PDB file of C-alpha atoms in Angstrom:
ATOM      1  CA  UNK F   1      25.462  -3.620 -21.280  1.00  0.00           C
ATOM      2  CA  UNK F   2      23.058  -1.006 -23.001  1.00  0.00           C
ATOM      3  CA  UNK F   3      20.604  -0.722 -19.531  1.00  0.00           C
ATOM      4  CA  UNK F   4      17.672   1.471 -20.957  1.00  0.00           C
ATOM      5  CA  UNK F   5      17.728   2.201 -24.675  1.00  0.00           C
ATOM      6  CA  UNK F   6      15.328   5.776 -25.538  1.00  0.00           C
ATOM      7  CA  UNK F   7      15.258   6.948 -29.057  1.00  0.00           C
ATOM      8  CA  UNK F   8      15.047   9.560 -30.527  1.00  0.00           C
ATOM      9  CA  UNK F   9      17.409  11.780 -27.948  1.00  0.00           C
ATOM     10  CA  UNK F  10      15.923  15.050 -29.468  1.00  0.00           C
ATOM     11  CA  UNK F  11      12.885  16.046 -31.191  1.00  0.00           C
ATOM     12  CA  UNK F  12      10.312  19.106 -32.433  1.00  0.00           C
ATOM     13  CA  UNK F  13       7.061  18.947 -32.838  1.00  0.00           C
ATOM     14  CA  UNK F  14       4.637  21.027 -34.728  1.00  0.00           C
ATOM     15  CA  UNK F  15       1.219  21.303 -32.533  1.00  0.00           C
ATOM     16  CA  UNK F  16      -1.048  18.987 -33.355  1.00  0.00           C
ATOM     17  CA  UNK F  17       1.072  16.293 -34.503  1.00  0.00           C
ATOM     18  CA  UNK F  18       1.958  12.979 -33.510  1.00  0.00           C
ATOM     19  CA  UNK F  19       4.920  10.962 -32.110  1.00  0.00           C
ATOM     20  CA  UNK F  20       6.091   7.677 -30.100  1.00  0.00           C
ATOM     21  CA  UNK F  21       8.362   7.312 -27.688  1.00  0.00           C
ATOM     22  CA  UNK F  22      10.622   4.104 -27.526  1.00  0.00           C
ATOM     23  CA  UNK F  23      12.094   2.210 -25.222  1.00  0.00           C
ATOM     24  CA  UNK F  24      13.483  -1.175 -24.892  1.00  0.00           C
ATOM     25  CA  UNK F  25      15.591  -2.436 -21.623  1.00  0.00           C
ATOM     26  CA  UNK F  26      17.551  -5.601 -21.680  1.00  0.00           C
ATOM     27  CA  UNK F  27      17.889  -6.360 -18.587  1.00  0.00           C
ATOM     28  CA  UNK F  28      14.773  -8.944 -17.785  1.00  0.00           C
ATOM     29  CA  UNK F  29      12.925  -6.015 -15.613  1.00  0.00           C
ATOM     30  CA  UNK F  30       9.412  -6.560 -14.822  1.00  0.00           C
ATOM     31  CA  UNK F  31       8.706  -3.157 -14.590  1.00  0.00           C
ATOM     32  CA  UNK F  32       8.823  -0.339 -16.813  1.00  0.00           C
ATOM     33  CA  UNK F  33       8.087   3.973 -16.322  1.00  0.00           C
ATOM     34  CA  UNK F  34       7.765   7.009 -18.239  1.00  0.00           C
ATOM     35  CA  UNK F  35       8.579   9.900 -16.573  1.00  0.00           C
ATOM     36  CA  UNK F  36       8.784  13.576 -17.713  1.00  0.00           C
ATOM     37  CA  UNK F  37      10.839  16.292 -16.035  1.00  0.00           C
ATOM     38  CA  UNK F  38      10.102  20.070 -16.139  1.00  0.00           C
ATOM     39  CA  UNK F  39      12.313  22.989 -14.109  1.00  0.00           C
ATOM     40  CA  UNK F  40      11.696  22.768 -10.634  1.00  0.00           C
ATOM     41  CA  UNK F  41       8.911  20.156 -10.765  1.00  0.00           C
ATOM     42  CA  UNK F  42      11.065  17.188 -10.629  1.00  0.00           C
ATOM     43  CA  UNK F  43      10.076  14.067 -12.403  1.00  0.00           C
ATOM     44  CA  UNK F  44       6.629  13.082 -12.380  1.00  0.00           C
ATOM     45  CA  UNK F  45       5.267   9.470 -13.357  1.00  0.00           C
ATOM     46  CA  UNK F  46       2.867   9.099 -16.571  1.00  0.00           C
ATOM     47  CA  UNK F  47       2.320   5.796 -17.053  1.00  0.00           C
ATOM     48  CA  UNK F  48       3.820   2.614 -15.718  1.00  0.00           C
ATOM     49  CA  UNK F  49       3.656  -0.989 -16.721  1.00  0.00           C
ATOM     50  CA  UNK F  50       4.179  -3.717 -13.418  1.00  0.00           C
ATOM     51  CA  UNK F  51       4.761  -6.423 -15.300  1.00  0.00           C
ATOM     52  CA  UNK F  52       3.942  -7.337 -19.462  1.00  0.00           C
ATOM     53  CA  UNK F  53       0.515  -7.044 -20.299  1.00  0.00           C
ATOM     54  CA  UNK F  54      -0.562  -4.391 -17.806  1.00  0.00           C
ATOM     55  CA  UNK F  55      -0.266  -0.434 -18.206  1.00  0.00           C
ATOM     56  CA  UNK F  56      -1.162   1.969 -15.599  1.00  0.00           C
ATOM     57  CA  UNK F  57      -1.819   5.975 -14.973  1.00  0.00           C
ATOM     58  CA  UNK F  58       0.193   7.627 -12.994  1.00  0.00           C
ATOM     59  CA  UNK F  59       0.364  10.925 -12.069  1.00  0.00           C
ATOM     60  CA  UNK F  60      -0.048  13.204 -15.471  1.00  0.00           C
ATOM     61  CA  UNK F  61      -1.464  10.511 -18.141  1.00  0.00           C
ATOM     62  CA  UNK F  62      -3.073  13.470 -19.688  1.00  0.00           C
ATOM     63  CA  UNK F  63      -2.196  13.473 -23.275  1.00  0.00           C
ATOM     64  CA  UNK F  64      -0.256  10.235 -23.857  1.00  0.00           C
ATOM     65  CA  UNK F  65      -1.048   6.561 -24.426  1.00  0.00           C
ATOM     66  CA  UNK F  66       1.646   4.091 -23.587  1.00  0.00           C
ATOM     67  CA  UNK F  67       2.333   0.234 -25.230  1.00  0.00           C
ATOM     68  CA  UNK F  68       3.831  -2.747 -23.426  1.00  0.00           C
ATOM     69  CA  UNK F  69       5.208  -4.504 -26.589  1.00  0.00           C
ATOM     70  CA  UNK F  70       6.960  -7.202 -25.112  1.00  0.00           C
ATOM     71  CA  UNK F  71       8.757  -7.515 -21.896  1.00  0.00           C
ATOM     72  CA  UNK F  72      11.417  -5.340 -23.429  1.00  0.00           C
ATOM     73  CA  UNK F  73      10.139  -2.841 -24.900  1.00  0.00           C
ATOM     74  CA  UNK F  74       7.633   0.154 -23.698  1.00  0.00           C
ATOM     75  CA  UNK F  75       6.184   2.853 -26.041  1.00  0.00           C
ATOM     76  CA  UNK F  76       4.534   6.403 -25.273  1.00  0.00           C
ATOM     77  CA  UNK F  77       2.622   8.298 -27.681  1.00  0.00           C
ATOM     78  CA  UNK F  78       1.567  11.774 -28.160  1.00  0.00           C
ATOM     79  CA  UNK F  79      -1.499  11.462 -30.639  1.00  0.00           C
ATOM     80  CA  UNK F  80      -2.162  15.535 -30.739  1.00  0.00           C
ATOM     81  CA  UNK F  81       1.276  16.957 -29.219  1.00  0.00           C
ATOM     82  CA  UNK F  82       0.681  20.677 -27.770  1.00  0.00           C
ATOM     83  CA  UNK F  83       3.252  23.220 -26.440  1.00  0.00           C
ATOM     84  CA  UNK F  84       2.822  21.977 -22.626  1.00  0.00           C
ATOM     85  CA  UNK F  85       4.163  18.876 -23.180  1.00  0.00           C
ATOM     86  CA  UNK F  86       7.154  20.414 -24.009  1.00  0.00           C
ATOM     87  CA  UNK F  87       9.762  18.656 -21.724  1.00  0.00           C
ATOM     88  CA  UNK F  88      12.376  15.938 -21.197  1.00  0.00           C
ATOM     89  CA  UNK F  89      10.794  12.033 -21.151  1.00  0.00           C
ATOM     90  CA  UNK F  90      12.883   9.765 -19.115  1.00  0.00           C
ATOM     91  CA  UNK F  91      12.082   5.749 -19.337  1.00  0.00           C
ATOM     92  CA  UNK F  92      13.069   3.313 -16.538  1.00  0.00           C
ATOM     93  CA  UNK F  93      12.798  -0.140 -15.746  1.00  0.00           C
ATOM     94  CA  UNK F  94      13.100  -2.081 -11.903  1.00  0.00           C
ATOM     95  CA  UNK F  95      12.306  -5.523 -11.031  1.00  0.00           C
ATOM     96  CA  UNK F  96      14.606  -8.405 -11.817  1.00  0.00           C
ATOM     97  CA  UNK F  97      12.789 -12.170 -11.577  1.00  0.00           C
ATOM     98  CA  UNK F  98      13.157 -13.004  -7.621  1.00  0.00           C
ATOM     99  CA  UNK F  99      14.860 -10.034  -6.451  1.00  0.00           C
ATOM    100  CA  UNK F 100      12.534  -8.913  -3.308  1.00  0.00           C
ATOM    101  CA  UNK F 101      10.571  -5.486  -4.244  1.00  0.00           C
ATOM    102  CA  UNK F 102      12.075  -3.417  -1.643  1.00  0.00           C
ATOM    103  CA  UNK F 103      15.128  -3.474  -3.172  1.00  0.00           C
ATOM    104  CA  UNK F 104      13.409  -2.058  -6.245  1.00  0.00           C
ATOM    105  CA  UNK F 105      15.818   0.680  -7.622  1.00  0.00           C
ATOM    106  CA  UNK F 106      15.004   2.305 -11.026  1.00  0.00           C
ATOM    107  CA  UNK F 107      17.537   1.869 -14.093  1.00  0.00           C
ATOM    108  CA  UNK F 108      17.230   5.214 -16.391  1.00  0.00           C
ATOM    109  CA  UNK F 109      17.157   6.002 -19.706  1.00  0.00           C
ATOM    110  CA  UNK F 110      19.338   9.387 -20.942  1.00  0.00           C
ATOM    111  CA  UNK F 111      16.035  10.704 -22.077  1.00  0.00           C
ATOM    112  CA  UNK F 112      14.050  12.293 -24.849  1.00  0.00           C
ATOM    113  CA  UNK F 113      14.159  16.609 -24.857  1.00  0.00           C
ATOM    114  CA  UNK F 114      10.538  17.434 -27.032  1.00  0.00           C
ATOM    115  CA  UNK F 115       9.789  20.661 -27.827  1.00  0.00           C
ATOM    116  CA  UNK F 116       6.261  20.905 -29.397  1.00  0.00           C
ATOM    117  CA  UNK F 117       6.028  24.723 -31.091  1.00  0.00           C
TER     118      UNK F 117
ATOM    119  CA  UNK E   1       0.603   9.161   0.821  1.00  0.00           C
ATOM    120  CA  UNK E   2       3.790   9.150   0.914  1.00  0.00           C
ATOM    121  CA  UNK E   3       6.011  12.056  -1.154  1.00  0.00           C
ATOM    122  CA  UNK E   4       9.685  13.936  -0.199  1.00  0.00           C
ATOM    123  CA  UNK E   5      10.474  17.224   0.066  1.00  0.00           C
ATOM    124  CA  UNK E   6      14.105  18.357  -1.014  1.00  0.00           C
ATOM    125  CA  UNK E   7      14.471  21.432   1.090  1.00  0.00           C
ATOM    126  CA  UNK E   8      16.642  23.974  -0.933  1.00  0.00           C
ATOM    127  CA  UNK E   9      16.335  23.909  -5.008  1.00  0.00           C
ATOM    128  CA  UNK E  10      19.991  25.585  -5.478  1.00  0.00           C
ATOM    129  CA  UNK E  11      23.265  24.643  -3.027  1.00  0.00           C
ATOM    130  CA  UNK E  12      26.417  25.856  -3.448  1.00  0.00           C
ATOM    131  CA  UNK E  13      29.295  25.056  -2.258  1.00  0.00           C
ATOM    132  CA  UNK E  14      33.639  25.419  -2.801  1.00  0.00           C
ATOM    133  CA  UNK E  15      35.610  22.953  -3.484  1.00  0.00           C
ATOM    134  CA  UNK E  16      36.718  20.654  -0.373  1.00  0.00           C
ATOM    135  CA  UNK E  17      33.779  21.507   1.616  1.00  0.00           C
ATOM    136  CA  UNK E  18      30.930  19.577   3.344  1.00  0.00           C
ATOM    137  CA  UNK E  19      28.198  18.852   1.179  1.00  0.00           C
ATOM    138  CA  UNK E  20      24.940  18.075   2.841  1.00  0.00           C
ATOM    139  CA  UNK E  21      21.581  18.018   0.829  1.00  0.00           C
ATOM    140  CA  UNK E  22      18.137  18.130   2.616  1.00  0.00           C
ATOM    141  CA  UNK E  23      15.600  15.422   2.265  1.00  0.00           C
ATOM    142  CA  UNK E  24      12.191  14.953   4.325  1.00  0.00           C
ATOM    143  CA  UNK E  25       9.945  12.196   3.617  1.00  0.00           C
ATOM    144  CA  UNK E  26       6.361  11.429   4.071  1.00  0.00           C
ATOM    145  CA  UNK E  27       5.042   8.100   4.447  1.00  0.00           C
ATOM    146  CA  UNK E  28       2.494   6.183   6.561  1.00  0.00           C
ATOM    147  CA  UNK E  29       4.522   2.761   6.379  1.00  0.00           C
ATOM    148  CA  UNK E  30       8.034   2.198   7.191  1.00  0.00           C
ATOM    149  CA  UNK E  31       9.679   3.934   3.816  1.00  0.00           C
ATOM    150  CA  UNK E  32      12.094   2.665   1.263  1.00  0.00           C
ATOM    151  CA  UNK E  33      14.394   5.639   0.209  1.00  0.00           C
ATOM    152  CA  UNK E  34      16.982   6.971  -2.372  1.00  0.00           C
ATOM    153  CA  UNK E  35      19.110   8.738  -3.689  1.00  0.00           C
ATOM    154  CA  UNK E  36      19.586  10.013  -7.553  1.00  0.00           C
ATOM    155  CA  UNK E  37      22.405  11.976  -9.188  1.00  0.00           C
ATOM    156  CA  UNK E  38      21.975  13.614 -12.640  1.00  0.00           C
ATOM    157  CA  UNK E  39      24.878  15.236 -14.847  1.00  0.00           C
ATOM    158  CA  UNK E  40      24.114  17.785 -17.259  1.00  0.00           C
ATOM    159  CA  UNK E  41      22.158  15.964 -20.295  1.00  0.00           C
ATOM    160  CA  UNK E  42      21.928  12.153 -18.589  1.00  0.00           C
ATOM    161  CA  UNK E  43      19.863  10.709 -16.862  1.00  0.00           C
ATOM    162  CA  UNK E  44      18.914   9.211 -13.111  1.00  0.00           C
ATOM    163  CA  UNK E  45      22.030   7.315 -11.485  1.00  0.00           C
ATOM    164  CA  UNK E  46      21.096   5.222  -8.277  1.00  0.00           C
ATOM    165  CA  UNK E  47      23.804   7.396  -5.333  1.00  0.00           C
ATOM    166  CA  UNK E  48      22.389   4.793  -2.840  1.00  0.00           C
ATOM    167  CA  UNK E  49      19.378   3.303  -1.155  1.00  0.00           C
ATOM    168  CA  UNK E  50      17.841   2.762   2.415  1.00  0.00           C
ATOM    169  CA  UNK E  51      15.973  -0.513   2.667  1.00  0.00           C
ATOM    170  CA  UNK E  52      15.871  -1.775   6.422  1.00  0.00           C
ATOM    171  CA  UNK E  53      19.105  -2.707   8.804  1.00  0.00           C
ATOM    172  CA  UNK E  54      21.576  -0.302   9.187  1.00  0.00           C
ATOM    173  CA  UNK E  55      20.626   3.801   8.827  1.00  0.00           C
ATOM    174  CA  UNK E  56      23.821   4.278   7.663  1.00  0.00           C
ATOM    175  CA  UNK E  57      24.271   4.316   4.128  1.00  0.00           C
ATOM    176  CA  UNK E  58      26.763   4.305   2.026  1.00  0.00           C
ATOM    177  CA  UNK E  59      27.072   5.096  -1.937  1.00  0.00           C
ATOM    178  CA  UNK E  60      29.180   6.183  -4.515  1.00  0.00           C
ATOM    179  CA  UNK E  61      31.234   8.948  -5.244  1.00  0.00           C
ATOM    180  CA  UNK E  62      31.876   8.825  -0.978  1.00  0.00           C
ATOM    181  CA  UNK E  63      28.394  10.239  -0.527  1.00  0.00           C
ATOM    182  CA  UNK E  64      26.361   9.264   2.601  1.00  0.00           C
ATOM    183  CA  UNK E  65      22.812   9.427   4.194  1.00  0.00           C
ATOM    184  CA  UNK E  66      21.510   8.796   7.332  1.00  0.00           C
ATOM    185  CA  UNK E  67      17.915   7.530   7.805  1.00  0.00           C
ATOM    186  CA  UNK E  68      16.935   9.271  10.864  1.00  0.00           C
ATOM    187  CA  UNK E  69      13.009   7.685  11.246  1.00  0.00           C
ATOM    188  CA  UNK E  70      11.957  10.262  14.283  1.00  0.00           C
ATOM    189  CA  UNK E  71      12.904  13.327  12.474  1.00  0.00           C
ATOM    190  CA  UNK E  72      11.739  11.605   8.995  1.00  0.00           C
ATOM    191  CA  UNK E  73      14.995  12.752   7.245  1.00  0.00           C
ATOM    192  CA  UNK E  74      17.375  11.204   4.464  1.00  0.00           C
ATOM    193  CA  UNK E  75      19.878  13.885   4.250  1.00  0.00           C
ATOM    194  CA  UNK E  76      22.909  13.259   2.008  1.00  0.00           C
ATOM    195  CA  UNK E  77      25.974  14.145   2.728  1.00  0.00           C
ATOM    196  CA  UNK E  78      29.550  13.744   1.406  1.00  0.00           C
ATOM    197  CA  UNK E  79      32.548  15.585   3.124  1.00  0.00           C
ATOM    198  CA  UNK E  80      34.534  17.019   0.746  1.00  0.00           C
ATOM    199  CA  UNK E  81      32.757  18.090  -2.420  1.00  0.00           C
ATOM    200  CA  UNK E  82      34.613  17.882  -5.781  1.00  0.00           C
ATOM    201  CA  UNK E  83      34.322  20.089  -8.638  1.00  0.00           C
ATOM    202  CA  UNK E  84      32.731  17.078 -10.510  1.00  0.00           C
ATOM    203  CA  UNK E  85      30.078  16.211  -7.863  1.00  0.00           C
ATOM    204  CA  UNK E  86      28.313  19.211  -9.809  1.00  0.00           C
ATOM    205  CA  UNK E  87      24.937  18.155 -10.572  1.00  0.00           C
ATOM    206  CA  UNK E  88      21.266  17.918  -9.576  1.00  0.00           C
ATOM    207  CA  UNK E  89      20.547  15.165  -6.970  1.00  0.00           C
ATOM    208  CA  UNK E  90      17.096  13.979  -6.516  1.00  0.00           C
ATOM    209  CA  UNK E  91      15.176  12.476  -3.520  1.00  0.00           C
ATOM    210  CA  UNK E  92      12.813   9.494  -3.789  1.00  0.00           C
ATOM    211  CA  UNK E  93      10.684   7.030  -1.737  1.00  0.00           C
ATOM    212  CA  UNK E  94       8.740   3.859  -2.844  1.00  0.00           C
ATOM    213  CA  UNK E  95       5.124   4.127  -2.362  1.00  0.00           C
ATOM    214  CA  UNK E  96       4.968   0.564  -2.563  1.00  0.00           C
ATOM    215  CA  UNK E  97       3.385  -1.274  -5.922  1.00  0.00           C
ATOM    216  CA  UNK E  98       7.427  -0.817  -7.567  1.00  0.00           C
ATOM    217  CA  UNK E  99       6.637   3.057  -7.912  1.00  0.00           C
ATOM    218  CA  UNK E 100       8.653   6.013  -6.864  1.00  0.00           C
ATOM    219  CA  UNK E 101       7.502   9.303  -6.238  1.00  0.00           C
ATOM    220  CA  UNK E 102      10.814  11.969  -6.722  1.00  0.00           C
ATOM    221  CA  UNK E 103      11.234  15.446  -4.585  1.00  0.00           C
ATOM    222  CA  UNK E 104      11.656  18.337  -7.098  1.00  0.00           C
ATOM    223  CA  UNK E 105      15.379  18.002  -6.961  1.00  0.00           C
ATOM    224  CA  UNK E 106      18.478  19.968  -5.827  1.00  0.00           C
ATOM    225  CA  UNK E 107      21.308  21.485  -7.952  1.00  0.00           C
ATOM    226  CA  UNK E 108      24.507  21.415  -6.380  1.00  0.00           C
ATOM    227  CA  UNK E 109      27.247  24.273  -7.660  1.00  0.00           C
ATOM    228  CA  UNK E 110      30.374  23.482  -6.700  1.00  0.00           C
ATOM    229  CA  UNK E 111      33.256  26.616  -6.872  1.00  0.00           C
ATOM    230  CA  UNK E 112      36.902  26.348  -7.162  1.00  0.00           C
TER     231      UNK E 112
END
């Protein structure tokens, strides 16, 4: 049972260049996140995707673009990267076919740490 | 809109004592709340969840929390902390539409 697959785990940056994000989940979620998590700020939500074939802001979009490739598999990218996106990206997924959504809980990733310099 | 506050960024406690970790929560509709643990270099684990029925909830790793709706708490607790129960513990509530919206998170330091 992989859960929520992120690669890489690590990664630097020059400023100004570009990366994506991967993730793939294999366990039939609807619903996929990226998240990124500074000191003392917690994790805050970047984009989401509800179900395949949507993709939503969230709370710091800023900066990124995101991909629903499939139902597995959701991408973020960094076109221009700069030093204040610096941080650790976390994936998730939620939402299994029929299971009522207030039972939602999030399956995590073990996350990306990029350092843009 | 609804968003949780983790009152207290740092706890510490020794090993064997009560743990309890501070959670208030915002939210205009009846709220669905959890509980996250993260060790060092991982990421989220579910601890345990509040949906509706009882307030009492149990998780794993004997931790607790008690929905208490008319002081608009979640508090976890667990009563005799472990020297691997050493971790940061976040907070969260759904804000409806599948997404949750995390406090800023607690470490707990546990002593020997």
């Amino acid at each position: 049972n992989a859960g929520v697959t992120q690669t890489p785990k690590f990664q630097v940056l020059k400023t100004g260049q570009s990366m994506t994000l991967q993730c793939a989940q294999d366990m039939n979620h609807n619903s996929m996140y990226w998240y990124r998590q500074d000191p003392g700020m917690g994790l805050r939500l970047i984009y989401y995707s509800a179900s395949e074939g949507t993709t939503d802001k969230g709370e710091v979009p800023n900066g990124y673009n995101v991909s629903r490739l499939n139902k597995r598999e959701f991408s973020l990218r960094l076109e221009s990267a700069a030093p204040s996106q610096t941080s650790v990206y976390f994936c998730a997924s939620s939402g299994s076919p029929g299971q009522p959504k207030e039972l939602y809980g999030y399956t995590f990733g073990s996350g990306t740490r990029l350092t843009v310099v | 809109a609804q968003s949780v506050t983790q009152l207290g960024s740092h706890v510490s406690v020794s090993e064997g004592a009560l743990v309890l970790l501070r959670c208030n929560y915002s939210s205009s509709v009846p709220p669905y709340l959890f509980w996250y643990v993260q060790y060092p270099n991982q990421g989220l684990q579910l601890l345990l969840k509040y949906t509706t029925g009882a307030t009492l909830v149990k998780g794993i790793n004997g931790f607790e929390a008690e929905f208490k709706k008319s002081e608009t708490s979640f508090h976890l607790t667990k009563p005799s902390a472990h020297m691997s129960d050493a971790a940061e513990y976040f907070c969260a509530v759904n804000t409806g539409f599948q997404k949750l919206v995390f406090g800023t998170g607690t470490r707990l330091l546990v002593s020997p």
